[in-house]
Amino acid sequence: QLQLVESGGGLVQPGGSLRLSCAASGFALDDYAIDWFRQAPGKEREGVSCISSNGGRTPYVDSVKGRFTISRDNAKNTVYLQMNSLKPEDTAIYYCARRSSRWCLGPIDAWGQGTQVTVSS
């Protein structure tokens, strides 16, 4: 059964760091591109970044450039989102999602359940 399970969220002070993990099961992770999305309260879900099956990265949101890094370890069936210099406006539920292909193109065909990130002093 296909599953994406996020972990690593929590409460962090401004300027702090978190690393989110997206553990995949039920399929071969190295055949697919994976995205991270986020949804803040009262806002639409937005794409944060995508990583293709061979590790090519596509950042979507200017506000995270230079602070967030997406990576993957296909041997561990896991995709990561390293988040540094966190700001209160990064507060959101973070979701990982699977693309229907190896590349950061095409539709999303599976979602995780999300992990809450709260940045507050």
Tab-separated table of N, CA, C and O in Angstrom:
chain	number	residue	atom	x	y	z
A	1	GLN	N	0.842	-1.190	0.000
A	1	GLN	CA	0.000	0.000	0.000
A	1	GLN	C	0.882	1.246	0.000
A	1	GLN	O	1.753	1.387	0.839
A	2	LEU	N	0.613	2.151	-0.928
A	2	LEU	CA	1.393	3.373	-1.059
A	2	LEU	C	1.167	4.266	0.160
A	2	LEU	O	0.022	4.525	0.545
A	3	GLN	N	2.269	4.725	0.759
A	3	GLN	CA	2.169	5.649	1.887
A	3	GLN	C	3.294	6.662	1.850
A	3	GLN	O	4.433	6.323	1.492
A	4	LEU	N	2.969	7.887	2.251
A	4	LEU	CA	3.940	8.947	2.501
A	4	LEU	C	3.684	9.440	3.909
A	4	LEU	O	2.564	9.857	4.224
A	5	VAL	N	4.695	9.397	4.758
A	5	VAL	CA	4.526	9.781	6.162
A	5	VAL	C	5.547	10.837	6.527
A	5	VAL	O	6.757	10.578	6.517
A	6	GLU	N	5.039	12.028	6.867
A	6	GLU	CA	5.919	13.123	7.261
A	6	GLU	C	6.205	13.075	8.756
A	6	GLU	O	5.364	12.617	9.541
A	7	SER	N	7.361	13.567	9.124
A	7	SER	CA	7.721	13.692	10.530
A	7	SER	C	8.748	14.813	10.671
A	7	SER	O	9.286	15.301	9.671
A	8	GLY	N	8.997	15.211	11.923
A	8	GLY	CA	10.025	16.211	12.178
A	8	GLY	C	9.507	17.600	12.472
A	8	GLY	O	10.280	18.506	12.779
A	9	GLY	N	8.196	17.796	12.366
A	9	GLY	CA	7.644	19.097	12.681
A	9	GLY	C	7.660	19.367	14.183
A	9	GLY	O	7.988	18.491	14.978
A	10	GLY	N	7.295	20.602	14.532
A	10	GLY	CA	7.257	20.960	15.934
A	10	GLY	C	7.276	22.455	16.122
A	10	GLY	O	7.085	23.224	15.168
A	11	LEU	N	7.531	22.858	17.356
A	11	LEU	CA	7.605	24.267	17.716
A	11	LEU	C	9.076	24.678	17.777
A	11	LEU	O	9.889	24.006	18.426
A	12	VAL	N	9.404	25.774	17.104
A	12	VAL	CA	10.787	26.254	17.076
A	12	VAL	C	10.769	27.771	17.156
A	12	VAL	O	9.820	28.418	16.684
A	13	GLN	N	11.808	28.324	17.745
A	13	GLN	CA	11.912	29.776	17.838
A	13	GLN	C	12.375	30.371	16.513
A	13	GLN	O	13.055	29.690	15.723
A	14	PRO	N	12.036	31.617	16.263
A	14	PRO	CA	12.549	32.280	15.055
A	14	PRO	C	14.072	32.188	14.998
A	14	PRO	O	14.754	32.361	16.014
A	15	GLY	N	14.573	31.912	13.799
A	15	GLY	CA	15.999	31.721	13.608
A	15	GLY	C	16.455	30.294	13.778
A	15	GLY	O	17.605	29.971	13.454
A	16	GLY	N	15.581	29.445	14.266
A	16	GLY	CA	15.930	28.048	14.490
A	16	GLY	C	15.834	27.204	13.237
A	16	GLY	O	15.541	27.708	12.140
A	17	SER	N	16.081	25.906	13.413
A	17	SER	CA	16.088	24.960	12.293
A	17	SER	C	15.250	23.733	12.618
A	17	SER	O	15.114	23.352	13.788
A	18	LEU	N	14.736	23.141	11.575
A	18	LEU	CA	14.066	21.839	11.651
A	18	LEU	C	14.402	21.065	10.394
A	18	LEU	O	14.630	21.663	9.331
A	19	ARG	N	14.404	19.751	10.511
A	19	ARG	CA	14.503	18.912	9.332
A	19	ARG	C	13.280	18.011	9.274
A	19	ARG	O	13.051	17.198	10.170
A	20	LEU	N	12.514	18.178	8.219
A	20	LEU	CA	11.346	17.335	7.990
A	20	LEU	C	11.757	16.119	7.178
A	20	LEU	O	12.634	16.200	6.309
A	21	SER	N	11.102	15.004	7.465
A	21	SER	CA	11.331	13.774	6.716
A	21	SER	C	10.020	13.313	6.097
A	21	SER	O	8.951	13.503	6.685
A	22	CYS	N	10.129	12.720	4.945
A	22	CYS	CA	8.983	12.113	4.254
A	22	CYS	C	9.384	10.678	3.933
A	22	CYS	O	10.193	10.442	3.025
A	23	ALA	N	8.838	9.750	4.695
A	23	ALA	CA	9.162	8.339	4.504
A	23	ALA	C	8.158	7.703	3.555
A	23	ALA	O	6.946	7.786	3.782
A	24	ALA	N	8.673	7.095	2.503
A	24	ALA	CA	7.825	6.481	1.486
A	24	ALA	C	7.806	4.967	1.653
A	24	ALA	O	8.823	4.352	1.985
A	25	SER	N	6.652	4.365	1.406
A	25	SER	CA	6.544	2.913	1.417
A	25	SER	C	5.517	2.472	0.397
A	25	SER	O	4.660	3.260	-0.018
A	26	GLY	N	5.642	1.230	-0.043
A	26	GLY	CA	4.687	0.683	-0.992
A	26	GLY	C	5.003	0.986	-2.444
A	26	GLY	O	4.234	0.596	-3.333
A	27	PHE	N	6.112	1.674	-2.701
A	27	PHE	CA	6.528	1.933	-4.073
A	27	PHE	C	8.015	2.248	-4.075
A	27	PHE	O	8.609	2.514	-3.029
A	28	ALA	N	8.604	2.231	-5.259
A	28	ALA	CA	10.036	2.516	-5.393
A	28	ALA	C	10.239	4.019	-5.484
A	28	ALA	O	9.932	4.653	-6.498
A	29	LEU	N	10.749	4.606	-4.400
A	29	LEU	CA	10.895	6.060	-4.350
A	29	LEU	C	11.735	6.594	-5.498
A	29	LEU	O	11.452	7.683	-6.034
A	30	ASP	N	12.758	5.848	-5.925
A	30	ASP	CA	13.670	6.381	-6.941
A	30	ASP	C	13.040	6.470	-8.332
A	30	ASP	O	13.690	6.934	-9.262
A	31	ASP	N	11.806	6.057	-8.487
A	31	ASP	CA	11.095	6.209	-9.759
A	31	ASP	C	10.268	7.490	-9.834
A	31	ASP	O	9.637	7.750	-10.871
A	32	TYR	N	10.280	8.286	-8.752
A	32	TYR	CA	9.358	9.416	-8.683
A	32	TYR	C	10.014	10.693	-8.169
A	32	TYR	O	10.902	10.651	-7.316
A	33	ALA	N	9.507	11.821	-8.699
A	33	ALA	CA	9.818	13.117	-8.100
A	33	ALA	C	8.907	13.329	-6.894
A	33	ALA	O	7.774	12.845	-6.862
A	34	ILE	N	9.428	14.059	-5.911
A	34	ILE	CA	8.691	14.337	-4.680
A	34	ILE	C	8.698	15.835	-4.403
A	34	ILE	O	9.723	16.505	-4.565
A	35	ASP	N	7.542	16.338	-3.989
A	35	ASP	CA	7.384	17.752	-3.645
A	35	ASP	C	7.166	17.916	-2.146
A	35	ASP	O	6.636	17.023	-1.487
A	36	TRP	N	7.524	19.105	-1.672
A	36	TRP	CA	7.047	19.575	-0.380
A	36	TRP	C	6.114	20.760	-0.634
A	36	TRP	O	6.458	21.671	-1.417
A	37	PHE	N	4.962	20.731	0.028
A	37	PHE	CA	3.997	21.817	0.012
A	37	PHE	C	3.793	22.286	1.445
A	37	PHE	O	4.129	21.590	2.405
A	38	ARG	N	3.177	23.456	1.587
A	38	ARG	CA	2.782	23.917	2.915
A	38	ARG	C	1.476	24.690	2.823
A	38	ARG	O	1.148	25.251	1.771
A	39	GLN	N	0.758	24.673	3.936
A	39	GLN	CA	-0.494	25.418	4.003
A	39	GLN	C	-0.574	26.111	5.355
A	39	GLN	O	-0.634	25.443	6.395
A	40	ALA	N	-0.558	27.430	5.302
A	40	ALA	CA	-0.664	28.244	6.499
A	40	ALA	C	-2.140	28.476	6.801
A	40	ALA	O	-2.987	28.407	5.906
A	41	PRO	N	-2.468	28.788	8.050
A	41	PRO	CA	-3.872	29.029	8.406
A	41	PRO	C	-4.488	30.127	7.554
A	41	PRO	O	-3.919	31.208	7.396
A	42	GLY	N	-5.642	29.819	6.963
A	42	GLY	CA	-6.356	30.799	6.170
A	42	GLY	C	-5.778	31.064	4.797
A	42	GLY	O	-6.237	31.966	4.100
A	43	LYS	N	-4.776	30.279	4.406
A	43	LYS	CA	-4.142	30.483	3.100
A	43	LYS	C	-4.229	29.216	2.266
A	43	LYS	O	-4.452	28.123	2.775
A	44	GLU	N	-4.014	29.401	0.977
A	44	GLU	CA	-4.016	28.259	0.077
A	44	GLU	C	-2.702	27.475	0.218
A	44	GLU	O	-1.672	28.018	0.591
A	45	ARG	N	-2.776	26.205	-0.125
A	45	ARG	CA	-1.576	25.375	-0.127
A	45	ARG	C	-0.632	25.870	-1.208
A	45	ARG	O	-1.071	26.184	-2.322
A	46	GLU	N	0.662	25.945	-0.899
A	46	GLU	CA	1.636	26.397	-1.878
A	46	GLU	C	2.798	25.413	-1.968
A	46	GLU	O	3.172	24.774	-0.977
A	47	GLY	N	3.340	25.295	-3.160
A	47	GLY	CA	4.490	24.433	-3.361
A	47	GLY	C	5.746	25.092	-2.825
A	47	GLY	O	6.008	26.253	-3.115
A	48	VAL	N	6.520	24.333	-2.067
A	48	VAL	CA	7.766	24.840	-1.492
A	48	VAL	C	8.953	24.471	-2.381
A	48	VAL	O	9.756	25.324	-2.743
A	49	SER	N	9.048	23.196	-2.727
A	49	SER	CA	10.166	22.738	-3.554
A	49	SER	C	9.858	21.337	-4.077
A	49	SER	O	8.988	20.653	-3.553
A	50	CYS	N	10.578	20.959	-5.110
A	50	CYS	CA	10.436	19.633	-5.689
A	50	CYS	C	11.820	19.065	-5.972
A	50	CYS	O	12.748	19.816	-6.295
A	51	ILE	N	11.956	17.758	-5.860
A	51	ILE	CA	13.209	17.103	-6.213
A	51	ILE	C	12.898	15.943	-7.147
A	51	ILE	O	12.025	15.114	-6.870
A	52	SER	N	13.582	15.911	-8.268
A	52	SER	CA	13.355	14.851	-9.241
A	52	SER	C	14.012	13.559	-8.778
A	52	SER	O	14.752	13.541	-7.791
A	53	SER	N	13.749	12.494	-9.498
A	53	SER	CA	14.265	11.183	-9.085
A	53	SER	C	15.788	11.146	-9.072
A	53	SER	O	16.381	10.405	-8.285
A	54	ASN	N	16.431	11.970	-9.897
A	54	ASN	CA	17.901	11.976	-9.937
A	54	ASN	C	18.506	13.095	-9.091
A	54	ASN	O	19.706	13.343	-9.151
A	55	GLY	N	17.667	13.792	-8.319
A	55	GLY	CA	18.189	14.780	-7.386
A	55	GLY	C	18.134	16.227	-7.841
A	55	GLY	O	18.562	17.118	-7.111
A	56	GLY	N	17.625	16.490	-9.038
A	56	GLY	CA	17.479	17.866	-9.486
A	56	GLY	C	16.429	18.600	-8.655
A	56	GLY	O	15.360	18.067	-8.400
A	57	ARG	N	16.761	19.826	-8.237
A	57	ARG	CA	15.883	20.558	-7.320
A	57	ARG	C	15.193	21.721	-8.015
A	57	ARG	O	15.809	22.432	-8.793
A	58	THR	N	13.941	21.934	-7.663
A	58	THR	CA	13.177	23.043	-8.198
A	58	THR	C	12.520	23.788	-7.049
A	58	THR	O	11.517	23.324	-6.509
A	59	PRO	N	13.072	24.924	-6.617
A	59	PRO	CA	12.406	25.696	-5.576
A	59	PRO	C	11.256	26.485	-6.163
A	59	PRO	O	11.369	27.044	-7.257
A	60	TYR	N	10.139	26.546	-5.488
A	60	TYR	CA	8.971	27.244	-5.985
A	60	TYR	C	8.767	28.595	-5.334
A	60	TYR	O	8.259	29.502	-5.955
A	61	VAL	N	9.120	28.683	-4.079
A	61	VAL	CA	8.775	29.856	-3.300
A	61	VAL	C	10.026	30.682	-3.038
A	61	VAL	O	10.968	30.209	-2.420
A	62	ASP	N	10.029	31.932	-3.515
A	62	ASP	CA	11.196	32.802	-3.341
A	62	ASP	C	11.539	32.983	-1.874
A	62	ASP	O	12.712	33.106	-1.517
A	63	SER	N	10.524	32.972	-1.041
A	63	SER	CA	10.733	33.277	0.368
A	63	SER	C	11.572	32.229	1.090
A	63	SER	O	12.074	32.500	2.183
A	64	VAL	N	11.741	31.041	0.505
A	64	VAL	CA	12.522	30.014	1.189
A	64	VAL	C	13.898	29.811	0.570
A	64	VAL	O	14.712	29.047	1.095
A	65	LYS	N	14.162	30.475	-0.527
A	65	LYS	CA	15.461	30.303	-1.201
A	65	LYS	C	16.591	30.737	-0.274
A	65	LYS	O	16.515	31.783	0.363
A	66	GLY	N	17.616	29.902	-0.223
A	66	GLY	CA	18.749	30.186	0.654
A	66	GLY	C	18.536	29.737	2.083
A	66	GLY	O	19.484	29.759	2.876
A	67	ARG	N	17.312	29.319	2.413
A	67	ARG	CA	17.019	28.866	3.786
A	67	ARG	C	16.602	27.411	3.832
A	67	ARG	O	16.928	26.704	4.790
A	68	PHE	N	15.855	26.955	2.842
A	68	PHE	CA	15.344	25.585	2.815
A	68	PHE	C	16.082	24.786	1.746
A	68	PHE	O	16.346	25.294	0.651
A	69	THR	N	16.365	23.538	2.056
A	69	THR	CA	17.016	22.646	1.094
A	69	THR	C	16.301	21.308	1.071
A	69	THR	O	16.140	20.673	2.111
A	70	ILE	N	15.897	20.900	-0.118
A	70	ILE	CA	15.278	19.593	-0.287
A	70	ILE	C	16.360	18.595	-0.691
A	70	ILE	O	17.288	18.921	-1.438
A	71	SER	N	16.238	17.367	-0.190
A	71	SER	CA	17.198	16.328	-0.548
A	71	SER	C	16.498	14.981	-0.459
A	71	SER	O	15.378	14.890	0.046
A	72	ARG	N	17.170	13.950	-0.953
A	72	ARG	CA	16.564	12.619	-0.904
A	72	ARG	C	17.640	11.573	-0.687
A	72	ARG	O	18.785	11.745	-1.101
A	73	ASP	N	17.237	10.487	-0.036
A	73	ASP	CA	18.076	9.314	0.141
A	73	ASP	C	17.233	8.132	-0.329
A	73	ASP	O	16.420	7.599	0.435
A	74	ASN	N	17.415	7.758	-1.575
A	74	ASN	CA	16.584	6.693	-2.139
A	74	ASN	C	16.814	5.356	-1.430
A	74	ASN	O	15.893	4.536	-1.334
A	75	ALA	N	18.019	5.151	-0.917
A	75	ALA	CA	18.301	3.901	-0.210
A	75	ALA	C	17.478	3.795	1.071
A	75	ALA	O	17.150	2.687	1.515
A	76	LYS	N	17.137	4.953	1.656
A	76	LYS	CA	16.324	4.969	2.869
A	76	LYS	C	14.857	5.274	2.570
A	76	LYS	O	14.062	5.440	3.487
A	77	ASN	N	14.531	5.393	1.273
A	77	ASN	CA	13.147	5.706	0.870
A	77	ASN	C	12.629	6.961	1.567
A	77	ASN	O	11.465	7.013	1.975
A	78	THR	N	13.475	7.963	1.655
A	78	THR	CA	13.122	9.162	2.410
A	78	THR	C	13.551	10.429	1.665
A	78	THR	O	14.636	10.470	1.063
A	79	VAL	N	12.680	11.421	1.724
A	79	VAL	CA	12.973	12.762	1.228
A	79	VAL	C	12.966	13.712	2.416
A	79	VAL	O	12.146	13.560	3.322
A	80	TYR	N	13.869	14.676	2.388
A	80	TYR	CA	14.024	15.595	3.503
A	80	TYR	C	13.775	17.037	3.070
A	80	TYR	O	13.930	17.386	1.897
A	81	LEU	N	13.423	17.850	4.055
A	81	LEU	CA	13.381	19.292	3.857
A	81	LEU	C	14.093	19.916	5.049
A	81	LEU	O	13.563	19.915	6.161
A	82	GLN	N	15.310	20.390	4.803
A	82	GLN	CA	16.069	21.077	5.837
A	82	GLN	C	15.657	22.538	5.832
A	82	GLN	O	15.743	23.210	4.797
A	83	MET	N	15.199	23.017	6.980
A	83	MET	CA	14.697	24.385	7.079
A	83	MET	C	15.539	25.138	8.107
A	83	MET	O	15.553	24.776	9.289
A	84	ASN	N	16.233	26.158	7.645
A	84	ASN	CA	17.075	26.971	8.503
A	84	ASN	C	16.551	28.406	8.560
A	84	ASN	O	15.747	28.812	7.722
A	85	SER	N	17.025	29.145	9.543
A	85	SER	CA	16.634	30.557	9.703
A	85	SER	C	15.118	30.724	9.618
A	85	SER	O	14.610	31.580	8.888
A	86	LEU	N	14.416	29.906	10.362
A	86	LEU	CA	12.956	29.892	10.290
A	86	LEU	C	12.354	31.199	10.774
A	86	LEU	O	12.879	31.851	11.702
A	87	LYS	N	11.250	31.574	10.134
A	87	LYS	CA	10.543	32.815	10.437
A	87	LYS	C	9.107	32.486	10.840
A	87	LYS	O	8.576	31.438	10.435
A	88	PRO	N	8.448	33.370	11.567
A	88	PRO	CA	7.046	33.104	11.932
A	88	PRO	C	6.161	32.833	10.720
A	88	PRO	O	5.227	32.030	10.805
A	89	GLU	N	6.471	33.468	9.597
A	89	GLU	CA	5.648	33.251	8.402
A	89	GLU	C	5.856	31.881	7.763
A	89	GLU	O	5.167	31.533	6.809
A	90	ASP	N	6.804	31.112	8.270
A	90	ASP	CA	6.962	29.722	7.811
A	90	ASP	C	6.007	28.774	8.544
A	90	ASP	O	5.939	27.584	8.197
A	91	THR	N	5.293	29.284	9.521
A	91	THR	CA	4.334	28.456	10.253
A	91	THR	C	3.267	27.922	9.306
A	91	THR	O	2.625	28.685	8.587
A	92	ALA	N	3.108	26.603	9.291
A	92	ALA	CA	2.180	25.964	8.366
A	92	ALA	C	2.176	24.464	8.634
A	92	ALA	O	3.019	23.945	9.373
A	93	ILE	N	1.229	23.795	7.998
A	93	ILE	CA	1.297	22.333	7.903
A	93	ILE	C	2.083	22.026	6.632
A	93	ILE	O	1.781	22.569	5.562
A	94	TYR	N	3.074	21.178	6.765
A	94	TYR	CA	3.934	20.809	5.647
A	94	TYR	C	3.582	19.403	5.176
A	94	TYR	O	3.480	18.471	5.984
A	95	TYR	N	3.406	19.282	3.870
A	95	TYR	CA	3.024	18.021	3.256
A	95	TYR	C	4.067	17.595	2.232
A	95	TYR	O	4.583	18.433	1.484
A	96	CYS	N	4.333	16.303	2.161
A	96	CYS	CA	5.067	15.804	1.009
A	96	CYS	C	4.063	15.147	0.062
A	96	CYS	O	2.976	14.722	0.470
A	97	ALA	N	4.450	15.107	-1.207
A	97	ALA	CA	3.546	14.609	-2.235
A	97	ALA	C	4.354	13.969	-3.349
A	97	ALA	O	5.471	14.408	-3.643
A	98	ARG	N	3.777	12.969	-3.970
A	98	ARG	CA	4.451	12.275	-5.059
A	98	ARG	C	3.952	12.760	-6.404
A	98	ARG	O	2.745	12.865	-6.633
A	99	ARG	N	4.899	13.058	-7.295
A	99	ARG	CA	4.545	13.325	-8.679
A	99	ARG	C	4.325	11.995	-9.384
A	99	ARG	O	4.818	10.965	-8.959
A	100	SER	N	3.626	12.056	-10.510
A	100	SER	CA	3.330	10.835	-11.254
A	100	SER	C	4.460	10.442	-12.195
A	100	SER	O	4.280	9.544	-13.017
A	101	SER	N	5.622	11.112	-12.091
A	101	SER	CA	6.745	10.805	-12.979
A	101	SER	C	8.069	11.035	-12.240
A	101	SER	O	8.082	11.447	-11.084
A	102	ARG	N	9.171	10.782	-12.926
A	102	ARG	CA	10.497	11.011	-12.353
A	102	ARG	C	10.837	12.503	-12.254
A	102	ARG	O	11.757	12.882	-11.528
A	103	TRP	N	10.106	13.326	-12.992
A	103	TRP	CA	10.461	14.741	-13.103
A	103	TRP	C	9.445	15.611	-12.392
A	103	TRP	O	8.305	15.208	-12.165
A	104	CYS	N	9.878	16.857	-12.100
A	104	CYS	CA	8.999	17.793	-11.405
A	104	CYS	C	7.992	18.405	-12.364
A	104	CYS	O	7.901	19.627	-12.505
A	105	LEU	N	7.256	17.535	-13.028
A	105	LEU	CA	6.218	17.895	-13.985
A	105	LEU	C	5.056	16.957	-13.744
A	105	LEU	O	5.195	15.947	-13.077
A	106	GLY	N	3.932	17.249	-14.321
A	106	GLY	CA	2.816	16.332	-14.208
A	106	GLY	C	2.105	16.426	-12.883
A	106	GLY	O	2.538	17.145	-11.973
A	107	PRO	N	1.028	15.744	-12.749
A	107	PRO	CA	0.176	15.887	-11.571
A	107	PRO	C	0.726	15.182	-10.336
A	107	PRO	O	1.532	14.253	-10.435
A	108	ILE	N	0.257	15.642	-9.194
A	108	ILE	CA	0.496	14.960	-7.934
A	108	ILE	C	-0.481	13.798	-7.847
A	108	ILE	O	-1.680	13.963	-8.123
A	109	ASP	N	0.028	12.614	-7.450
A	109	ASP	CA	-0.897	11.479	-7.362
A	109	ASP	C	-0.956	10.848	-5.980
A	109	ASP	O	-1.683	9.859	-5.786
A	110	ALA	N	-0.252	11.414	-5.014
A	110	ALA	CA	-0.340	10.913	-3.640
A	110	ALA	C	0.145	11.987	-2.680
A	110	ALA	O	1.090	12.724	-3.003
A	111	TRP	N	-0.486	12.029	-1.495
A	111	TRP	CA	-0.157	13.020	-0.465
A	111	TRP	C	0.109	12.327	0.861
A	111	TRP	O	-0.503	11.294	1.171
A	112	GLY	N	0.971	12.948	1.652
A	112	GLY	CA	1.096	12.544	3.036
A	112	GLY	C	0.043	13.244	3.877
A	112	GLY	O	-0.744	14.057	3.378
A	113	GLN	N	0.061	12.945	5.177
A	113	GLN	CA	-0.964	13.499	6.062
A	113	GLN	C	-0.578	14.862	6.634
A	113	GLN	O	-1.421	15.560	7.186
A	114	GLY	N	0.689	15.234	6.496
A	114	GLY	CA	1.137	16.541	6.946
A	114	GLY	C	1.773	16.525	8.318
A	114	GLY	O	1.481	15.651	9.146
A	115	THR	N	2.651	17.505	8.550
A	115	THR	CA	3.272	17.695	9.857
A	115	THR	C	3.278	19.188	10.164
A	115	THR	O	3.584	20.008	9.289
A	116	GLN	N	2.916	19.528	11.382
A	116	GLN	CA	2.775	20.935	11.764
A	116	GLN	C	4.139	21.529	12.125
A	116	GLN	O	4.899	20.951	12.905
A	117	VAL	N	4.412	22.693	11.554
A	117	VAL	CA	5.593	23.478	11.918
A	117	VAL	C	5.107	24.825	12.458
A	117	VAL	O	4.347	25.528	11.779
A	118	THR	N	5.521	25.147	13.660
A	118	THR	CA	5.146	26.412	14.278
A	118	THR	C	6.408	27.159	14.676
A	118	THR	O	7.235	26.621	15.418
A	119	VAL	N	6.538	28.374	14.163
A	119	VAL	CA	7.706	29.201	14.463
A	119	VAL	C	7.226	30.373	15.325
A	119	VAL	O	6.493	31.245	14.852
A	120	SER	N	7.638	30.352	16.573
A	120	SER	CA	7.143	31.357	17.510
A	120	SER	C	8.086	31.466	18.695
A	120	SER	O	8.705	30.472	19.106
A	121	SER	N	8.174	32.675	19.235
A	121	SER	CA	8.970	32.874	20.434
A	121	SER	C	8.097	32.754	21.676
A	121	SER	O	8.594	32.876	22.800
